[in-house]
Short mmCIF file of C-alpha atoms in Angstrom, two decimals:
data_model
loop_
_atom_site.label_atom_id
_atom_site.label_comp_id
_atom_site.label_asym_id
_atom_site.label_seq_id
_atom_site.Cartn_x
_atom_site.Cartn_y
_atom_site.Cartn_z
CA UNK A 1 23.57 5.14 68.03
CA UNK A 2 23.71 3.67 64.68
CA UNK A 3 20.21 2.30 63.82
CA UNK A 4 19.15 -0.13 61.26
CA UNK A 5 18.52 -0.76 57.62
CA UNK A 6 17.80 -2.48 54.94
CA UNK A 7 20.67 -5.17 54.97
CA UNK A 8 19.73 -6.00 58.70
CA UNK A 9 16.06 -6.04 57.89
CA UNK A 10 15.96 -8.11 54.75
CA UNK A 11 15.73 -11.30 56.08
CA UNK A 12 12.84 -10.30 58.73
CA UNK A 13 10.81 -8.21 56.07
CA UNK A 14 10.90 -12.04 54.06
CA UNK A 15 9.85 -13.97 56.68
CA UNK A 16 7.28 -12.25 57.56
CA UNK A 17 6.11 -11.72 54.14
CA UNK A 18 7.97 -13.65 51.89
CA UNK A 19 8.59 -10.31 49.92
CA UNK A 20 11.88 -8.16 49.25
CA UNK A 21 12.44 -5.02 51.52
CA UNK A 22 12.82 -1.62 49.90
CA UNK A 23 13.13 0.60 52.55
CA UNK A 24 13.48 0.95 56.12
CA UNK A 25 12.30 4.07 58.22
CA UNK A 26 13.41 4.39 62.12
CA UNK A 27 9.65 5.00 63.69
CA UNK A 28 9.95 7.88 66.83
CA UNK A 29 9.62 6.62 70.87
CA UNK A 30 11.56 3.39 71.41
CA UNK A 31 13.86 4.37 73.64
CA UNK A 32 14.23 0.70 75.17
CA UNK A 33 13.47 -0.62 71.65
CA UNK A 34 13.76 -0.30 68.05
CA UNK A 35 10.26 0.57 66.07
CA UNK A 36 10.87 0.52 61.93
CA UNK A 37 8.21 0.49 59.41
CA UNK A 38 9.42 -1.87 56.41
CA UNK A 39 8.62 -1.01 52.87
CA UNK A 40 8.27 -3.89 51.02
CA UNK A 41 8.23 -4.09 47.07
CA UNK A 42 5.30 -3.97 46.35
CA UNK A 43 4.79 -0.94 48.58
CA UNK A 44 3.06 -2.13 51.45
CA UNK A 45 4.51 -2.05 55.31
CA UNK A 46 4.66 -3.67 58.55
CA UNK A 47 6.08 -2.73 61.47
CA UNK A 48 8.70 -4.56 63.27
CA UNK A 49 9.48 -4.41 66.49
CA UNK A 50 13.54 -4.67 67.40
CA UNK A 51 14.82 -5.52 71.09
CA UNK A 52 18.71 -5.63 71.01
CA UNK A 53 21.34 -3.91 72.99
CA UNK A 54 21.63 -1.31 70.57
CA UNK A 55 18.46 -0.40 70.38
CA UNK A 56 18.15 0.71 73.89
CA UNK A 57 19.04 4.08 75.02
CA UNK A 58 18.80 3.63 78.76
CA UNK A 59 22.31 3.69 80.70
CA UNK A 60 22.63 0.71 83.25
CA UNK A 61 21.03 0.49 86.35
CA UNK A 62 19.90 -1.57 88.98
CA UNK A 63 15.92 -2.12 87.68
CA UNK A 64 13.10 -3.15 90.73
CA UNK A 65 11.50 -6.61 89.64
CA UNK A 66 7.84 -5.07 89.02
CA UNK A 67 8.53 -1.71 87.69
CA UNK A 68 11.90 -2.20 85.90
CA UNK A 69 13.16 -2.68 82.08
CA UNK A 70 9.26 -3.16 80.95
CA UNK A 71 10.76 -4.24 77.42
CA UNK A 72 11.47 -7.33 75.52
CA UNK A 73 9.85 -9.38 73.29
CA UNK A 74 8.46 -12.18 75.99
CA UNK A 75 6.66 -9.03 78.11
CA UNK A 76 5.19 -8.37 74.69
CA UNK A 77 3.68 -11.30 74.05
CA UNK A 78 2.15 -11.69 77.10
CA UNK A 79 0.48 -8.38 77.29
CA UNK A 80 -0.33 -8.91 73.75
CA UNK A 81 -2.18 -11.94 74.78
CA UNK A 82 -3.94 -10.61 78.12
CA UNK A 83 -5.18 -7.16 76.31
CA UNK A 84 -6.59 -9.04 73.40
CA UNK A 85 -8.15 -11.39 76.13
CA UNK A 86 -9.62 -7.94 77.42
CA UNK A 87 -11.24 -7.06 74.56
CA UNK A 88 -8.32 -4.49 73.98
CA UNK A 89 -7.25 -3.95 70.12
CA UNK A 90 -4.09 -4.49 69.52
CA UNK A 91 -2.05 -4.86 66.05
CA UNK A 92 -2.76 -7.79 64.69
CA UNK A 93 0.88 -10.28 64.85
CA UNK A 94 2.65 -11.22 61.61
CA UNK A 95 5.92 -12.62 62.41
CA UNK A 96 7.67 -13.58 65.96
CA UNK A 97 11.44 -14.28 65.96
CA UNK A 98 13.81 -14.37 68.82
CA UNK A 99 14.52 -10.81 69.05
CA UNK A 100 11.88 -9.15 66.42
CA UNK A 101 7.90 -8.88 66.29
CA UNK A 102 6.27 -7.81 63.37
CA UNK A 103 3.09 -6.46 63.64
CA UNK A 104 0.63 -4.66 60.94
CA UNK A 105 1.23 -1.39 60.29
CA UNK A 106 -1.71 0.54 61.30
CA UNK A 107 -0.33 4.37 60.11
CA UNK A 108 0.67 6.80 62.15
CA UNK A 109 -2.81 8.16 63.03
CA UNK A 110 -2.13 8.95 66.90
CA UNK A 111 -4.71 9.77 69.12
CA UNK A 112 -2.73 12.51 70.09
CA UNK A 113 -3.66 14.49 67.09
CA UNK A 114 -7.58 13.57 67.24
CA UNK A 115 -8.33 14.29 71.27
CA UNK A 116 -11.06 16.66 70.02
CA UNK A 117 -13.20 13.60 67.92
CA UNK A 118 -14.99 12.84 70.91
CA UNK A 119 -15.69 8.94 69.24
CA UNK A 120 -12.02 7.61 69.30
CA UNK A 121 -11.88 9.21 72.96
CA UNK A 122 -15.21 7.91 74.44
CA UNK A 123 -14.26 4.58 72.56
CA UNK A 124 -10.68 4.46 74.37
CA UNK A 125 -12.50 5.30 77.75
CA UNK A 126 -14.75 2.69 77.43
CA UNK A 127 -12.38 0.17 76.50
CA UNK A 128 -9.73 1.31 79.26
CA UNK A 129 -12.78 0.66 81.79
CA UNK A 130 -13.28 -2.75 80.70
CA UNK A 131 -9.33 -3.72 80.60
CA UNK A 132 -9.42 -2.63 84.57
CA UNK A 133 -12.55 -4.47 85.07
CA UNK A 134 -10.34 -7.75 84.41
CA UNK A 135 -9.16 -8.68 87.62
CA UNK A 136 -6.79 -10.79 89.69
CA UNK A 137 -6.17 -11.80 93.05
CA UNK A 138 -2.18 -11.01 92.37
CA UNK A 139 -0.33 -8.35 91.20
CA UNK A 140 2.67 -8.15 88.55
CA UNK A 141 3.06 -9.39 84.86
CA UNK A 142 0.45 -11.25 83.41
CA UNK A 143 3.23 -14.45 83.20
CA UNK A 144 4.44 -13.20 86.39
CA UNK A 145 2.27 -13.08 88.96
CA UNK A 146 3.47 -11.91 92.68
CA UNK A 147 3.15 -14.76 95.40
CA UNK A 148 0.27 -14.05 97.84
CA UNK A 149 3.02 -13.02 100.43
CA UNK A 150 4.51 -10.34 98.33
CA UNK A 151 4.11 -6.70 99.89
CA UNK A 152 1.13 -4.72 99.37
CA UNK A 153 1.80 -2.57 96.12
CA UNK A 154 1.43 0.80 98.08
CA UNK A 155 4.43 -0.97 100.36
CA UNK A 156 5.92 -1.22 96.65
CA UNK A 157 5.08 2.43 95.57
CA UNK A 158 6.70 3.82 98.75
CA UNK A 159 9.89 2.27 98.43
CA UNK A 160 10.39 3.47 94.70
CA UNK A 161 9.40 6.58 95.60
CA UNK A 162 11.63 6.98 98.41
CA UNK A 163 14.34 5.28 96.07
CA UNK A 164 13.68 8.20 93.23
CA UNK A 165 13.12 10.86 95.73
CA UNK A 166 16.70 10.31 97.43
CA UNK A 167 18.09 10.46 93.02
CA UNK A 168 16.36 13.38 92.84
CA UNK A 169 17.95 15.13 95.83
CA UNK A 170 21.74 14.49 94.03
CA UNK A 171 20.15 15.91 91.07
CA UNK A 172 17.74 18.75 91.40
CA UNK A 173 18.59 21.36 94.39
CA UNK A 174 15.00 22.52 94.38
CA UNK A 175 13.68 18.57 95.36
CA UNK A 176 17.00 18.22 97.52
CA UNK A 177 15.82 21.80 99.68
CA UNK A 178 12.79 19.96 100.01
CA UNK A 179 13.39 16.27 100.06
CA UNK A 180 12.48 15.85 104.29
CA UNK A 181 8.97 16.98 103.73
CA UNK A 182 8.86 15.41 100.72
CA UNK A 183 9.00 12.18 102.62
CA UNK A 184 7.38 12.57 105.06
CA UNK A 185 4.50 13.41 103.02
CA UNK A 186 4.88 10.18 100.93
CA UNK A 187 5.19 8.60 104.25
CA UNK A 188 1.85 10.41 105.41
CA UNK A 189 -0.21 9.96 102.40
CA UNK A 190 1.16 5.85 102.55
CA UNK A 191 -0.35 5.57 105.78
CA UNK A 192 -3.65 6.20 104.77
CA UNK A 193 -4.57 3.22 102.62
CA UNK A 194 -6.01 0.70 103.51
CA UNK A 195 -5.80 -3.28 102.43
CA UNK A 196 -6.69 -4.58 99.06
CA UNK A 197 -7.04 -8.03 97.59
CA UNK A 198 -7.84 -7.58 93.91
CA UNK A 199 -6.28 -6.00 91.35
CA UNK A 200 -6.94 -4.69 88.03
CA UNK A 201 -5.19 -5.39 84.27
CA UNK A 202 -3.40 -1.40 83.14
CA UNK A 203 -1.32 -0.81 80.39
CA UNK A 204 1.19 0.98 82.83
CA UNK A 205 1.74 3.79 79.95
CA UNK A 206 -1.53 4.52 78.86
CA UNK A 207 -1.03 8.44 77.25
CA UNK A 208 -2.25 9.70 73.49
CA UNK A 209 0.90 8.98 71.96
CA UNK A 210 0.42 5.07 72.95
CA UNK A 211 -2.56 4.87 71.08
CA UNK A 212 -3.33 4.40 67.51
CA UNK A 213 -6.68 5.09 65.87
CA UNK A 214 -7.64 3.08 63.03
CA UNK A 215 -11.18 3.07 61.61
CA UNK A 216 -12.24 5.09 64.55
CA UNK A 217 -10.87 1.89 67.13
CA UNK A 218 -8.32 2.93 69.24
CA UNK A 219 -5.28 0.19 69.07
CA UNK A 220 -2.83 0.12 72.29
CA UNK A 221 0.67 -0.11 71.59
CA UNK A 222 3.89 -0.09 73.29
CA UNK A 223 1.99 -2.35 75.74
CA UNK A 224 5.37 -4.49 77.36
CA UNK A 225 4.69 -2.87 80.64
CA UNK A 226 0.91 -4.51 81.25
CA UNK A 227 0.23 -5.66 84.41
CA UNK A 228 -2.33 -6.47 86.87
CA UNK A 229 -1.96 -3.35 89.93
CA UNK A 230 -4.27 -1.01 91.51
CA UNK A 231 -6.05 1.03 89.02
CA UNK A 232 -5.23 4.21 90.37
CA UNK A 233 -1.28 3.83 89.51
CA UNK A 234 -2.56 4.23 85.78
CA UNK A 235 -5.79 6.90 86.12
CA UNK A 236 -2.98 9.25 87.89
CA UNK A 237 -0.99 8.79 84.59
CA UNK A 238 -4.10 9.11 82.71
CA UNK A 239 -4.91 12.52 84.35
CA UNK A 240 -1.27 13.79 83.81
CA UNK A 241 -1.30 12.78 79.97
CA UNK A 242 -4.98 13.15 78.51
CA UNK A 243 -5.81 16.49 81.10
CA UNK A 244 -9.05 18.05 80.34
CA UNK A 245 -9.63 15.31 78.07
CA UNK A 246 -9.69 12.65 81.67
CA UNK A 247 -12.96 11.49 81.69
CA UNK A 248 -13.13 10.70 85.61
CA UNK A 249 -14.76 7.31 86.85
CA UNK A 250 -16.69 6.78 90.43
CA UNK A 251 -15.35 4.36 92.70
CA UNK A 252 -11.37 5.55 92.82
CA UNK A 253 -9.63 5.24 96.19
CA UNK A 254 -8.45 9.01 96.69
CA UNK A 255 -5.45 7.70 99.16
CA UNK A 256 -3.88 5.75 96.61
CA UNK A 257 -4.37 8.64 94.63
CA UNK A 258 -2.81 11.11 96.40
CA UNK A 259 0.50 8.86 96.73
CA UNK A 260 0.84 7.36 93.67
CA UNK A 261 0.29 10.79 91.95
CA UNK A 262 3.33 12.03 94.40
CA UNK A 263 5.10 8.96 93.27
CA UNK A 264 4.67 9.46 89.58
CA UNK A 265 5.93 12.84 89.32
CA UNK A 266 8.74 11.68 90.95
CA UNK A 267 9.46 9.11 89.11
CA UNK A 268 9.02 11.34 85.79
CA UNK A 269 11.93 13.58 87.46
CA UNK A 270 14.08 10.42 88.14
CA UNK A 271 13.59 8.79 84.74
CA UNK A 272 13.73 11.03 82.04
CA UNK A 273 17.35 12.40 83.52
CA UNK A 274 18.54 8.99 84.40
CA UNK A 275 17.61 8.67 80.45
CA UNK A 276 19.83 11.63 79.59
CA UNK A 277 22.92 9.96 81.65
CA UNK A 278 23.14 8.02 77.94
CA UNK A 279 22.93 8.88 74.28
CA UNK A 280 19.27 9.85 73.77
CA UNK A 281 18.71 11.68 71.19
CA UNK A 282 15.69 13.71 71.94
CA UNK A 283 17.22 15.61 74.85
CA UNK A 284 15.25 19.02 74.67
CA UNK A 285 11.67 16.61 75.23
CA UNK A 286 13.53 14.89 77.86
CA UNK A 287 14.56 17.80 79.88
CA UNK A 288 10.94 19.63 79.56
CA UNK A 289 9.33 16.47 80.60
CA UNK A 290 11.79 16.59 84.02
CA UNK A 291 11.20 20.38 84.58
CA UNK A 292 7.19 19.97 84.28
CA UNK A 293 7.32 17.28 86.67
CA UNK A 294 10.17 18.87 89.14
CA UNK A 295 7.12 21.92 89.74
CA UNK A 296 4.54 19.09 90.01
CA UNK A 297 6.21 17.51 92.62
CA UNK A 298 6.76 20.40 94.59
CA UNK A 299 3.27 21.87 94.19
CA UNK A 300 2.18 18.22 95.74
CA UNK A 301 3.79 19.92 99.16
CA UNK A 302 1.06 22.66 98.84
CA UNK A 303 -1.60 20.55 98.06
CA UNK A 304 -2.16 19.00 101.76
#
């Protein structure tokens, strides 16, 4: 996939800043979009943000309503909007064109590479605890709420689950030897939860490598998949990502738990190899990521 330069840059990079562009550097992630940090000439950056066909790696498929193609620059906005709203830091906007956000470059200071400060962490934990403090009455996109009448979101859960766990099956002969008990433990663990009416704001992505630290602040980014859903759907991926570094929280429905952590590791089978059906280039990360989550799923049938 042929990425972008200068040329296709130039007139972005002025309109943002009103400055020529010297250089243009492909940023890593973006698999559904293109992340470049422009070099202007008088040495300063910005980041813009790119959402065109050809910057997206993932093959076509049919994508659920809630879950499905979290990307684009509209979903951005919006999230940009509610987590500022939340008290969330963000980077700060500089330009917004049809298909291209710029943003301030903040470095590449991931939180990845400081999870033993304990300030930035304490700091993000803090802040995350506030964002799901923010509630709603409906589920979905901030711009997008789900009517009243729309199915409960473990109803949702189930249904993509079931969805990834029959992929998995064509795919993976270890999940496919298993895939009976496998639902009928997502079925099981489904049946335990019970009604809920309110529903808090998640980033829906929330690991070290979506989170900046600058001046000890950590800054969300890659935030297009925000939405207001049961809190546990993002502390499972918070466990998975951040592990001994998961500072736990009281209150935490362990049902909704126990299935959407089922449902997640499923879905981080189904996705990354779906991914490698196209072009990506990082295949090796891809793969691993698969593997690590084809065990996790079947430890889940051992963990009843």
């Amino acid at each position: 996939m042929a990425h972008l330069g200068v040329a296709e840059l130039a007139d972005v990079a002025h309109a943002a800043y009103g400055r020529e562009l010297r250089d243009v550097a492909r940023l890593r992630g973006g698999s559904k979009k293109g992340v470049y940090r422009l070099t202007l000439d008088d040495g300063t950056t910005g980041v813009a943000y790119v959402w065109r066909a050809s910057e997206d790696y993932w093959p076509e498929h049919e994508y659920d309503p809630l879950f499905g193609n979290a990307s684009g620059r509209d979903l951005f906005l919006t999230a940009h909007t509610a987590l500022s709203e939340a008290g969330m830091c963000v980077p700060r906007l500089v330009l917004v064109d049809r298909d291209v956000v710029v943003v301030e470059d903040l470095g590449g200071s991931f939180l990845e590479k400081q999870l033993d400060d304990p300030k930035p962490l304490e700091r993000l934990w803090d802040d995350v605890e506030a964002m799901h403090q923010r509630l709603s009455p409906r589920y979905g996109r901030p711009s997008a709420l789900q009517p009243t009448d729309a199915p409960p979101i473990p109803d949702v859960v189930l249904k993509r689950a079931l969805g990834h766990l029959e992929d998995c099956s064509t795919r993976v002969p270890r999940i496919a030897a298993a895939r009976e008990h496998l639902e009928t433990l997502l079925r099981q663990r489904h049946s335990l939860i019970e009604p809920r009416t309110r529903y808090g704001l998640i980033h829906g992505e929330l690991g070290p490598d979506h989170v900046l630290v600058a001046d000890g602040r950590p800054v969300l980014i890659d935030i297009e998949g925000t939405m207001f859903f049961d809190v546990e759907w993002e502390h499972v991926f918070l466990q998975l990502r951040f592990g001994r570094h998961y500072r736990p929280v009281p209150g935490l429905d362990p049902a909704r738990l126990a299935l959407y952590r089922l449902a997640m590791h499923l879905s981080l089978v189904e996705g990354p190899l779906r991914l490698l059906d196209g072009d990506f280039p990082h295949r090796d990360a891809m793969l691993a990521i698969a593997e690590h989550n084809v065990e996790r799923v079947l430890e889940e049938l051992h963990a009843v």
